[in-house]
């Protein structure tokens, strides 16, 4: 390929493909290099999308098995057909990855299937996925969007069969009798929930004394109670030190985090979910002198420019919240800046969502963060038990909490545990993006009967005048 591109994006995940589309819209001649054999990255192929497909299927099974009677529907004999469930998940993934390929064509973006290496600023060499000679792509700018990979645990070898990462946990061939999850973060709780709903006895071992690190403390406590009630078992303040695959399962060794006797637990499947790390292997970054921080994240300035002119980076590989939507927004802003426009991201207005049931959504500051910074704030809280739609749905667990500045009333954070929390948080995201107040939310008309009325009521509660409680 002798043509010169304006932009070559390395990595076809949410960061990379969205950046490529926005670049094409801005008139940049763009190529995207992806080695996986499918676009969409971890999120679409082995992350957000397949996990949500299984969460939805397993939720239907749970509701059908345990909640229909409460609604006056007689039912018996529901069974899990795991191959069919997995096939549906696979179909969703492949349709969506093909959709992204279509979007590349529609936007006249050159999709190069292969492994890209930065040979120099202005040149990406690609080893084609299907074999054959290396291709050299000449370009004005390079955008690194290579994402992240599973963080391994010392002493534990992931084989994706019995000791699995999220990738293997999305593809088990049978429902295990027992599953041990290491890490009570987002992946551990979402995938632990899937397999518990489908029939596994799930135990979660967590290093910290609480689950869902980084989330508001009240949310974390509520979710611990809720998930225990659903049947998940937790061992908190415990550190996993090893796992040995045996003929009939896996033996996991753990010890109290603050010292004490070592313990052992036997299980059929172990899921390692202790975080993700930036993926920069064989990318040529060191050769061209791109700086990384101590944890291996590519260092960028506020314009997503690395220390090497013409090389930019976005998404999981630069750190911050490892979320697809944060990565997408960075992609858009980065190429807009590259094209001479201005832009920024308000990271306080990036929601974090956990797709358990009930869902969890967090936005902006937690109460713990506000206390640590001595910010004077007010709290408005409203339980879903007092929301009429939640009651009609028989789905009234959880609450909405709005945190607002005590003096100015500006919204500083919002935290929701409850039905559709991931979608409900979005109106608070918009309000925060516009610098809005609790009063703004409280005076906005909300359709009745709707779950979103709980958001309005929480805003009213922050002003001391909730109506329905
Ligand atoms: P995480 O960082 O959310 O949680 C990992 C947990 O493992 C932490 O609580 C940590 O204390 C614990 N841990 C670490 N070492 C341990 C040990 N030796 N023994 C016991 N516990 C230990 O990481 P996770 O869940 O793997 O997720 C990775 C990334 O993927 C996160 O950044 C997350 O935001 C993202 N993600 C987002 C989703 C969403 O938006 N719904 C879904 C899935 C993942």
Short mmCIF file of C-alpha atoms and ligand atoms in Angstrom, two decimals:
data_model
loop_
_atom_site.label_atom_id
_atom_site.label_comp_id
_atom_site.label_asym_id
_atom_site.label_seq_id
_atom_site.Cartn_x
_atom_site.Cartn_y
_atom_site.Cartn_z
CA UNK A 1 0.00 0.00 0.00
CA UNK A 2 1.82 3.11 -1.16
CA UNK A 3 -0.89 5.64 -0.24
CA UNK A 4 -0.39 7.93 2.73
CA UNK A 5 -3.10 8.11 5.37
CA UNK A 6 -3.96 11.04 7.60
CA UNK A 7 -4.58 8.62 10.44
CA UNK A 8 -3.82 4.99 11.17
CA UNK A 9 -5.64 3.66 14.23
CA UNK A 10 -4.16 0.58 15.91
CA UNK A 11 -6.89 -1.37 17.66
CA UNK A 12 -10.49 -1.90 16.55
CA UNK A 13 -12.26 -1.71 19.91
CA UNK A 14 -14.72 0.98 21.02
CA UNK A 15 -11.90 3.53 21.34
CA UNK A 16 -10.36 2.79 17.94
CA UNK A 17 -13.35 2.20 15.69
CA UNK A 18 -15.27 5.20 17.03
CA UNK A 19 -12.19 7.41 16.58
CA UNK A 20 -11.84 6.10 13.01
CA UNK A 21 -15.47 6.92 12.18
CA UNK A 22 -15.23 10.43 13.64
CA UNK A 23 -11.92 10.96 11.79
CA UNK A 24 -13.57 9.92 8.51
CA UNK A 25 -16.48 12.27 9.20
CA UNK A 26 -13.92 15.06 9.61
CA UNK A 27 -12.44 14.21 6.22
CA UNK A 28 -9.31 12.39 7.38
CA UNK A 29 -8.13 9.52 5.19
CA UNK A 30 -8.21 6.79 7.80
CA UNK A 31 -7.11 3.17 8.24
CA UNK A 32 -7.77 0.87 11.17
CA UNK A 33 -5.55 -2.09 12.03
CA UNK A 34 -6.96 -4.96 14.08
CA UNK A 35 -5.37 -8.36 14.72
CA UNK A 36 -8.30 -10.18 16.38
CA UNK A 37 -9.98 -11.10 13.10
CA UNK A 38 -13.10 -9.14 14.12
CA UNK A 39 -13.71 -5.52 15.00
CA UNK A 40 -15.25 -4.42 18.30
CA UNK A 41 -12.36 -5.19 20.65
CA UNK A 42 -12.63 -6.88 24.02
CA UNK A 43 -15.96 -5.16 24.73
CA UNK A 44 -17.82 -6.57 21.78
CA UNK A 45 -16.05 -9.91 21.35
CA UNK A 46 -15.27 -11.11 24.88
CA UNK A 47 -16.52 -8.44 27.27
CA UNK A 48 -19.47 -6.08 27.61
CA UNK A 49 -21.65 -7.55 24.88
CA UNK A 50 -21.43 -11.34 25.40
CA UNK A 51 -21.62 -10.82 29.17
CA UNK A 52 -24.78 -8.73 28.80
CA UNK A 53 -26.28 -11.40 26.51
CA UNK A 54 -25.68 -14.06 29.19
CA UNK A 55 -26.83 -11.74 31.98
CA UNK A 56 -30.09 -11.17 30.12
CA UNK A 57 -30.67 -14.87 29.35
CA UNK A 58 -29.85 -15.96 32.89
CA UNK A 59 -32.06 -13.19 34.30
CA UNK A 60 -35.00 -14.46 32.22
CA UNK A 61 -34.37 -17.96 33.58
CA UNK A 62 -34.28 -16.71 37.15
CA UNK A 63 -37.45 -14.64 36.75
CA UNK A 64 -39.28 -17.51 35.02
CA UNK A 65 -38.19 -20.02 37.65
CA UNK A 66 -38.77 -17.98 40.79
CA UNK A 67 -40.95 -14.94 40.14
CA UNK A 68 -43.72 -15.91 37.74
CA UNK A 69 -45.86 -17.38 40.53
CA UNK A 70 -45.83 -14.03 42.33
CA UNK A 71 -47.32 -12.48 39.17
CA UNK A 72 -50.05 -15.12 39.02
CA UNK A 73 -48.48 -17.15 36.24
CA UNK A 74 -48.32 -20.87 36.82
CA UNK A 75 -45.22 -22.43 35.38
CA UNK A 76 -43.14 -25.49 35.86
CA UNK A 77 -40.18 -27.24 34.42
CA UNK A 78 -37.96 -24.48 33.10
CA UNK A 79 -34.58 -25.82 32.01
CA UNK A 80 -31.39 -24.21 30.87
CA UNK A 81 -30.30 -25.15 27.36
CA UNK A 82 -26.72 -23.89 27.65
CA UNK A 83 -25.65 -24.58 24.04
CA UNK A 84 -28.66 -22.60 22.78
CA UNK A 85 -27.96 -19.79 25.24
CA UNK A 86 -24.33 -19.66 24.12
CA UNK A 87 -25.32 -19.78 20.45
CA UNK A 88 -27.63 -16.77 20.93
CA UNK A 89 -24.79 -14.90 22.62
CA UNK A 90 -22.47 -15.80 19.71
CA UNK A 91 -25.02 -14.60 17.16
CA UNK A 92 -25.44 -11.24 18.91
CA UNK A 93 -21.66 -10.79 18.93
CA UNK A 94 -21.14 -11.75 15.29
CA UNK A 95 -24.01 -9.57 14.05
CA UNK A 96 -22.61 -6.59 15.92
CA UNK A 97 -19.02 -7.12 14.76
CA UNK A 98 -20.27 -7.37 11.18
CA UNK A 99 -22.17 -4.16 11.81
CA UNK A 100 -18.93 -2.40 12.65
CA UNK A 101 -17.29 -3.75 9.49
CA UNK A 102 -20.21 -2.26 7.58
CA UNK A 103 -19.67 1.08 9.32
CA UNK A 104 -16.00 1.02 8.27
CA UNK A 105 -17.04 0.51 4.63
CA UNK A 106 -19.78 3.13 4.86
CA UNK A 107 -17.27 5.68 6.13
CA UNK A 108 -14.61 4.63 3.58
CA UNK A 109 -12.18 3.57 6.30
CA UNK A 110 -9.52 1.06 5.24
CA UNK A 111 -9.75 -1.98 7.52
CA UNK A 112 -6.46 -3.88 7.69
CA UNK A 113 -6.75 -7.25 9.46
CA UNK A 114 -3.41 -7.93 11.08
CA UNK A 115 -0.99 -7.01 13.85
CA UNK A 116 0.26 -3.44 13.69
CA UNK A 117 3.68 -2.36 14.93
CA UNK A 118 4.82 1.26 15.03
CA UNK A 119 8.00 1.21 12.94
CA UNK A 120 8.53 4.97 13.31
CA UNK A 121 6.40 8.08 13.79
CA UNK A 122 4.48 8.10 10.51
CA UNK A 123 4.76 4.39 9.75
CA UNK A 124 2.82 1.35 10.91
CA UNK A 125 3.90 -2.09 9.77
CA UNK A 126 1.22 -4.74 9.62
CA UNK A 127 1.69 -8.49 9.71
CA UNK A 128 -1.48 -9.68 7.94
CA UNK A 129 -3.70 -12.01 9.97
CA UNK A 130 -4.00 -14.33 6.99
CA UNK A 131 -0.23 -14.52 6.44
CA UNK A 132 1.75 -13.09 3.57
CA UNK A 133 4.12 -10.17 3.27
CA UNK A 134 4.18 -7.33 5.78
CA UNK A 135 2.43 -4.14 4.75
CA UNK A 136 3.75 -0.69 5.50
CA UNK A 137 1.17 2.02 6.14
CA UNK A 138 2.49 5.57 5.83
CA UNK A 139 0.52 8.10 7.83
CA UNK A 140 0.58 11.61 9.24
CA UNK A 141 -0.76 10.47 12.62
CA UNK A 142 -0.93 7.21 14.56
CA UNK A 143 -3.55 6.52 17.22
CA UNK A 144 -2.82 3.76 19.73
CA UNK A 145 -6.08 2.19 20.92
CA UNK A 146 -4.87 -1.27 21.88
CA UNK A 147 -6.91 -1.55 25.06
CA UNK A 148 -6.17 -3.82 27.97
CA UNK A 149 -5.67 -7.42 28.94
CA UNK A 150 -6.45 -9.56 31.99
CA UNK A 151 -4.19 -8.91 35.00
CA UNK A 152 -2.71 -12.25 35.99
CA UNK A 153 -2.38 -13.34 39.62
CA UNK A 154 1.04 -14.64 40.64
CA UNK A 155 0.91 -18.38 41.26
CA UNK A 156 -2.25 -18.91 39.21
CA UNK A 157 -2.03 -20.12 35.63
CA UNK A 158 -5.12 -19.26 33.60
CA UNK A 159 -5.91 -22.16 31.21
CA UNK A 160 -9.37 -20.82 30.17
CA UNK A 161 -10.82 -24.25 30.99
CA UNK A 162 -10.81 -24.74 34.73
CA UNK A 163 -9.00 -21.56 35.75
CA UNK A 164 -10.59 -18.94 33.57
CA UNK A 165 -10.51 -15.23 32.93
CA UNK A 166 -13.67 -13.41 31.84
CA UNK A 167 -13.04 -14.80 28.33
CA UNK A 168 -13.29 -18.44 29.47
CA UNK A 169 -16.13 -17.66 31.88
CA UNK A 170 -18.21 -16.47 28.91
CA UNK A 171 -17.73 -19.77 27.16
CA UNK A 172 -18.11 -22.60 29.69
CA UNK A 173 -19.44 -25.79 28.15
CA UNK A 174 -21.53 -26.76 31.18
CA UNK A 175 -22.86 -25.10 34.28
CA UNK A 176 -20.29 -25.84 37.00
CA UNK A 177 -21.49 -27.20 40.34
CA UNK A 178 -19.14 -24.79 42.10
CA UNK A 179 -17.34 -21.64 41.00
CA UNK A 180 -14.82 -19.60 42.92
CA UNK A 181 -14.48 -16.01 41.83
CA UNK A 182 -11.33 -14.10 42.75
CA UNK A 183 -12.17 -10.40 42.97
CA UNK A 184 -15.49 -8.72 43.85
CA UNK A 185 -15.17 -6.07 41.15
CA UNK A 186 -17.41 -5.60 38.14
CA UNK A 187 -16.41 -8.73 36.25
CA UNK A 188 -16.52 -10.99 39.31
CA UNK A 189 -20.01 -9.87 40.30
CA UNK A 190 -21.51 -9.83 36.79
CA UNK A 191 -20.19 -13.24 35.73
CA UNK A 192 -20.59 -14.69 39.23
CA UNK A 193 -24.26 -13.67 38.97
CA UNK A 194 -24.66 -15.35 35.56
CA UNK A 195 -23.38 -18.73 36.76
CA UNK A 196 -25.20 -18.52 40.12
CA UNK A 197 -28.47 -17.90 38.29
CA UNK A 198 -27.80 -20.86 36.03
CA UNK A 199 -27.24 -23.15 39.01
CA UNK A 200 -23.64 -22.93 40.25
CA UNK A 201 -22.75 -22.42 43.91
CA UNK A 202 -20.59 -19.30 43.68
CA UNK A 203 -18.11 -18.06 46.28
CA UNK A 204 -16.33 -14.74 45.83
CA UNK A 205 -13.01 -14.04 47.53
CA UNK A 206 -12.12 -10.35 47.79
CA UNK A 207 -8.95 -8.72 49.10
CA UNK A 208 -10.69 -5.58 50.37
CA UNK A 209 -13.20 -5.48 53.24
CA UNK A 210 -15.93 -4.44 50.80
CA UNK A 211 -17.14 -5.26 47.29
CA UNK A 212 -17.25 -3.01 44.20
CA UNK A 213 -14.11 -0.94 44.87
CA UNK A 214 -14.50 2.71 43.97
CA UNK A 215 -18.27 2.72 44.24
CA UNK A 216 -20.12 4.72 46.92
CA UNK A 217 -19.91 2.95 50.30
CA UNK A 218 -23.67 2.74 50.81
CA UNK A 219 -24.07 1.19 47.36
CA UNK A 220 -21.36 -1.35 48.10
CA UNK A 221 -23.02 -2.34 51.41
CA UNK A 222 -26.48 -2.64 49.84
CA UNK A 223 -25.14 -4.79 47.00
CA UNK A 224 -23.33 -7.07 49.43
CA UNK A 225 -26.61 -7.68 51.28
CA UNK A 226 -28.55 -8.14 48.04
CA UNK A 227 -26.09 -10.53 46.39
CA UNK A 228 -25.80 -12.60 49.59
CA UNK A 229 -29.58 -12.87 49.67
CA UNK A 230 -29.46 -14.10 46.07
CA UNK A 231 -27.08 -16.87 47.14
CA UNK A 232 -23.58 -15.60 46.38
CA UNK A 233 -21.12 -16.29 49.18
CA UNK A 234 -18.38 -13.82 50.07
CA UNK A 235 -15.05 -14.09 51.81
CA UNK A 236 -13.87 -10.51 52.29
CA UNK A 237 -10.46 -9.22 53.49
CA UNK A 238 -8.98 -12.40 52.05
CA UNK A 239 -6.10 -12.84 49.67
CA UNK A 240 -5.87 -15.67 47.18
CA UNK A 241 -2.31 -16.96 47.07
CA UNK A 242 -2.51 -19.93 44.71
CA UNK A 243 -4.68 -22.26 42.66
CA UNK A 244 -3.82 -25.79 41.62
CA UNK A 245 -5.73 -27.56 38.87
CA UNK A 246 -6.35 -31.22 39.86
CA UNK A 247 -8.12 -34.04 38.01
CA UNK A 248 -11.43 -33.34 39.69
CA UNK A 249 -11.34 -29.58 40.04
CA UNK A 250 -9.20 -26.79 41.39
CA UNK A 251 -7.77 -26.26 44.86
CA UNK A 252 -7.51 -22.60 45.79
CA UNK A 253 -5.38 -21.38 48.66
CA UNK A 254 -6.21 -18.15 50.44
CA UNK A 255 -5.33 -16.35 53.66
CA UNK A 256 -6.69 -13.49 55.74
CA UNK A 257 -5.40 -10.23 54.26
CA UNK A 258 -4.22 -8.99 57.67
CA UNK A 259 -2.43 -12.18 58.66
CA UNK A 260 -3.59 -15.57 59.91
CA UNK A 261 -3.84 -19.19 58.91
CA UNK A 262 -3.97 -20.26 55.29
CA UNK A 263 -7.19 -21.93 54.15
CA UNK A 264 -8.15 -24.05 51.14
CA UNK A 265 -11.26 -24.37 49.07
CA UNK A 266 -12.14 -26.87 46.30
CA UNK A 267 -14.19 -25.87 43.29
CA UNK A 268 -14.91 -26.90 39.71
CA UNK A 269 -14.09 -23.57 38.06
CA UNK A 270 -12.02 -20.59 39.19
CA UNK A 271 -12.66 -17.17 37.65
CA UNK A 272 -9.76 -14.73 38.00
CA UNK A 273 -11.18 -11.20 37.93
CA UNK A 274 -8.61 -9.01 39.66
CA UNK A 275 -8.47 -6.20 37.13
CA UNK A 276 -7.03 -5.43 33.71
CA UNK A 277 -3.71 -3.98 32.58
CA UNK A 278 -2.76 -1.91 29.53
CA UNK A 279 -1.99 -3.91 26.41
CA UNK A 280 1.16 -2.64 24.73
CA UNK A 281 2.95 -5.86 23.79
CA UNK A 282 4.89 -5.95 20.50
CA UNK A 283 3.64 -2.51 19.57
CA UNK A 284 7.04 -0.90 19.05
CA UNK A 285 6.37 1.86 21.58
CA UNK A 286 9.75 1.53 23.29
CA UNK A 287 11.57 1.56 19.97
CA UNK A 288 10.06 4.87 18.94
CA UNK A 289 10.44 6.26 22.47
CA UNK A 290 6.81 6.58 23.58
CA UNK A 291 6.78 7.01 27.36
CA UNK A 292 4.74 4.83 29.68
CA UNK A 293 4.05 5.31 33.38
CA UNK A 294 5.16 2.92 36.14
CA UNK A 295 2.06 0.76 35.67
CA UNK A 296 2.61 0.46 31.92
CA UNK A 297 -0.07 2.94 30.77
CA UNK A 298 0.87 5.09 27.78
CA UNK A 299 1.43 8.67 28.97
CA UNK A 300 -0.55 11.35 27.14
CA UNK A 301 -1.25 15.05 27.62
CA UNK A 302 -4.75 16.59 27.71
CA UNK A 303 -4.89 16.36 23.90
CA UNK A 304 -4.16 12.58 24.02
CA UNK A 305 -0.76 13.28 22.43
CA UNK A 306 2.13 11.10 23.60
CA UNK A 307 5.63 12.51 24.01
CA UNK A 308 6.34 11.56 20.35
CA UNK A 309 4.86 14.00 17.82
CA UNK A 310 2.18 12.38 15.66
CA UNK A 311 1.51 9.47 18.04
CA UNK A 312 -1.65 9.68 20.12
CA UNK A 313 -3.30 7.21 22.52
CA UNK A 314 -6.80 6.72 23.98
CA UNK A 315 -8.89 4.22 25.92
CA UNK A 316 -7.83 1.55 28.39
CA UNK A 317 -4.19 1.81 27.29
CA UNK A 318 -3.90 5.30 28.83
CA UNK A 319 -5.58 4.37 32.12
CA UNK A 320 -8.41 6.01 34.02
CA UNK A 321 -11.73 4.20 34.12
CA UNK A 322 -11.52 1.12 31.88
CA UNK A 323 -14.91 1.67 30.31
CA UNK A 324 -15.94 1.41 26.66
CA UNK A 325 -17.96 4.64 26.72
CA UNK A 326 -15.06 6.61 28.23
CA UNK A 327 -12.80 5.19 25.50
CA UNK A 328 -15.30 6.11 22.76
CA UNK A 329 -15.56 9.68 23.98
CA UNK A 330 -11.78 9.96 24.11
CA UNK A 331 -11.62 8.74 20.52
CA UNK A 332 -14.00 11.45 19.34
CA UNK A 333 -12.29 14.26 21.25
CA UNK A 334 -8.81 13.09 20.25
CA UNK A 335 -9.44 13.15 16.49
CA UNK A 336 -11.36 16.42 16.74
CA UNK A 337 -8.31 17.99 18.42
CA UNK A 338 -6.09 16.34 15.77
CA UNK A 339 -8.22 18.09 13.14
CA UNK A 340 -7.74 21.50 14.73
CA UNK A 341 -10.87 21.62 16.85
CA UNK A 342 -10.98 21.96 20.62
CA UNK A 343 -12.49 19.50 23.04
CA UNK A 344 -12.36 17.98 26.47
CA UNK A 345 -13.93 15.23 28.53
CA UNK A 346 -15.59 15.82 31.87
CA UNK A 347 -14.47 12.61 33.57
CA UNK A 348 -16.78 13.37 36.51
CA UNK A 349 -19.70 12.91 34.15
CA UNK A 350 -18.67 9.40 33.02
CA UNK A 351 -21.09 6.86 34.53
CA UNK A 352 -19.96 3.44 35.78
CA UNK A 353 -22.53 0.68 35.55
CA UNK A 354 -22.64 -2.85 36.92
CA UNK A 355 -25.17 -5.07 35.16
CA UNK A 356 -26.09 -7.29 38.08
CA UNK A 357 -29.75 -7.40 39.12
CA UNK A 358 -30.54 -4.96 40.57
CA UNK A 359 -28.18 -2.87 38.47
CA UNK A 360 -25.71 -0.45 39.98
CA UNK A 361 -24.78 2.93 38.56
CA UNK A 362 -22.32 5.47 39.89
CA UNK A 363 -21.55 8.96 38.70
CA UNK A 364 -19.30 11.77 39.88
CA UNK A 365 -18.15 11.86 43.48
CA UNK A 366 -18.96 9.31 46.16
CA UNK A 367 -19.81 10.39 49.69
CA UNK A 368 -16.42 9.07 50.80
CA UNK A 369 -14.62 11.27 48.26
CA UNK A 370 -16.59 14.37 49.27
CA UNK A 371 -15.86 13.74 52.96
CA UNK A 372 -12.15 13.24 52.24
CA UNK A 373 -12.06 16.60 50.47
CA UNK A 374 -14.11 18.35 53.17
CA UNK A 375 -16.76 19.39 50.66
CA UNK A 376 -20.01 20.52 52.28
CA UNK A 377 -22.71 18.47 50.55
CA UNK A 378 -26.32 17.46 50.97
CA UNK A 379 -27.81 14.04 50.28
CA UNK A 380 -31.17 13.21 48.76
CA UNK A 381 -32.22 9.57 48.88
CA UNK A 382 -35.30 7.83 47.59
CA UNK A 383 -36.07 4.10 47.84
CA UNK A 384 -37.63 2.19 44.94
CA UNK A 385 -40.14 0.71 47.40
CA UNK A 386 -41.83 4.14 47.31
CA UNK A 387 -41.85 4.27 43.49
CA UNK A 388 -45.14 3.11 42.02
CA UNK A 389 -43.71 1.69 38.79
CA UNK A 390 -41.12 -0.35 40.68
CA UNK A 391 -43.99 -1.73 42.80
CA UNK A 392 -46.10 -2.63 39.77
CA UNK A 393 -43.06 -4.37 38.30
CA UNK A 394 -42.41 -6.24 41.58
CA UNK A 395 -38.87 -4.96 41.26
CA UNK A 396 -38.43 -2.46 44.05
CA UNK A 397 -35.03 -3.22 45.58
CA UNK A 398 -32.58 -0.34 45.93
CA UNK A 399 -32.51 3.44 45.98
CA UNK A 400 -31.43 6.59 44.18
CA UNK A 401 -28.99 8.89 45.95
CA UNK A 402 -28.16 12.38 44.74
CA UNK A 403 -25.26 14.34 46.20
CA UNK A 404 -25.33 18.10 45.72
CA UNK A 405 -23.18 21.00 46.87
CA UNK A 406 -24.54 22.35 50.16
CA UNK A 407 -24.17 25.98 49.06
CA UNK A 408 -24.73 26.01 45.30
CA UNK A 409 -27.00 22.92 44.93
CA UNK A 410 -24.88 21.82 41.95
CA UNK A 411 -25.01 18.03 41.53
CA UNK A 412 -21.71 16.43 42.51
CA UNK A 413 -22.62 12.75 42.27
CA UNK A 414 -25.41 10.24 41.84
CA UNK A 415 -25.55 6.61 42.90
CA UNK A 416 -28.30 4.17 42.05
CA UNK A 417 -28.98 0.58 43.03
CA UNK A 418 -32.12 -0.61 41.37
CA UNK A 419 -34.02 -1.68 38.28
CA UNK A 420 -32.61 -0.12 35.08
CA UNK A 421 -30.10 1.89 37.14
CA UNK A 422 -27.75 2.03 34.14
CA UNK A 423 -30.31 3.89 32.07
CA UNK A 424 -31.77 5.93 34.92
CA UNK A 425 -28.38 7.48 35.72
CA UNK A 426 -28.27 9.01 32.26
CA UNK A 427 -30.52 11.97 33.03
CA UNK A 428 -28.21 12.86 35.92
CA UNK A 429 -25.23 12.55 33.51
CA UNK A 430 -26.85 15.13 31.22
CA UNK A 431 -27.70 17.39 34.16
CA UNK A 432 -24.11 17.19 35.44
CA UNK A 433 -22.68 17.77 31.96
CA UNK A 434 -24.60 21.05 31.88
CA UNK A 435 -23.54 21.98 35.43
CA UNK A 436 -27.10 21.51 36.66
CA UNK A 437 -28.47 21.49 40.21
CA UNK A 438 -30.70 19.20 42.25
CA UNK A 439 -33.40 21.87 41.81
CA UNK A 440 -33.04 21.55 37.99
CA UNK A 441 -33.73 17.81 38.19
CA UNK A 442 -36.48 18.24 40.76
CA UNK A 443 -38.36 20.78 38.64
CA UNK A 444 -38.13 18.69 35.47
CA UNK A 445 -41.37 16.88 34.68
CA UNK A 446 -41.01 13.09 34.82
CA UNK A 447 -43.56 10.73 33.26
CA UNK A 448 -45.81 8.79 35.61
CA UNK A 449 -45.69 5.99 36.51
CA UNK A 450 -41.99 5.70 35.76
CA UNK A 451 -38.85 4.44 37.44
CA UNK A 452 -37.24 7.81 36.66
CA UNK A 453 -39.60 9.47 39.13
CA UNK A 454 -37.30 7.99 41.79
CA UNK A 455 -34.49 10.17 40.40
CA UNK A 456 -36.68 13.26 40.59
CA UNK A 457 -37.75 12.36 44.13
CA UNK A 458 -34.11 11.89 45.22
CA UNK A 459 -33.37 15.37 43.84
CA UNK A 460 -36.41 16.69 45.75
CA UNK A 461 -35.15 14.88 48.86
CA UNK A 462 -31.81 16.74 48.53
CA UNK A 463 -33.89 19.93 48.76
CA UNK A 464 -35.81 18.57 51.76
CA UNK A 465 -39.12 18.27 49.94
CA UNK A 466 -39.62 14.75 48.54
CA UNK A 467 -43.31 14.13 47.88
CA UNK A 468 -43.79 10.38 48.12
CA UNK A 469 -41.86 9.61 51.28
P1 LIG B 1 -11.87 -4.54 39.26
O1 LIG B 1 -10.68 -3.69 39.42
O2 LIG B 1 -13.22 -3.95 39.10
O3 LIG B 1 -11.96 -5.53 40.54
C1 LIG B 1 -10.92 -6.43 40.89
C2 LIG B 1 -11.07 -6.83 42.35
O4 LIG B 1 -10.14 -7.88 42.63
C3 LIG B 1 -10.76 -5.71 43.33
O5 LIG B 1 -11.84 -5.55 44.19
C4 LIG B 1 -9.50 -6.19 44.05
O6 LIG B 1 -9.43 -5.75 45.38
C5 LIG B 1 -9.64 -7.71 43.96
N1 LIG B 1 -8.38 -8.47 44.10
C6 LIG B 1 -7.18 -8.19 43.54
N2 LIG B 1 -6.26 -9.13 43.89
C7 LIG B 1 -6.90 -10.05 44.68
C8 LIG B 1 -6.50 -11.27 45.34
N3 LIG B 1 -5.25 -11.77 45.26
N4 LIG B 1 -7.42 -11.95 46.07
C9 LIG B 1 -8.69 -11.47 46.17
N5 LIG B 1 -9.11 -10.33 45.55
C10 LIG B 1 -8.25 -9.63 44.81
O7 LIG B 1 -11.51 -5.52 38.05
P2 LIG B 1 -12.40 -6.48 37.14
O8 LIG B 1 -13.66 -6.83 37.80
O9 LIG B 1 -11.47 -7.57 36.75
O10 LIG B 1 -12.74 -5.58 35.88
C11 LIG B 1 -11.69 -5.08 35.05
C12 LIG B 1 -12.09 -3.82 34.35
O11 LIG B 1 -13.11 -4.07 33.40
C13 LIG B 1 -12.60 -2.79 35.31
O12 LIG B 1 -11.88 -1.59 35.11
C14 LIG B 1 -14.05 -2.61 34.95
O13 LIG B 1 -14.46 -1.26 35.06
C15 LIG B 1 -14.13 -3.09 33.51
N6 LIG B 1 -15.43 -3.71 33.31
C16 LIG B 1 -16.53 -2.91 33.21
C17 LIG B 1 -17.78 -3.46 33.09
C18 LIG B 1 -18.97 -2.56 33.04
O14 LIG B 1 -18.82 -1.39 32.76
N7 LIG B 1 -20.18 -3.06 33.32
C19 LIG B 1 -17.99 -4.91 33.02
C20 LIG B 1 -16.78 -5.65 33.18
C21 LIG B 1 -15.56 -5.05 33.29
#
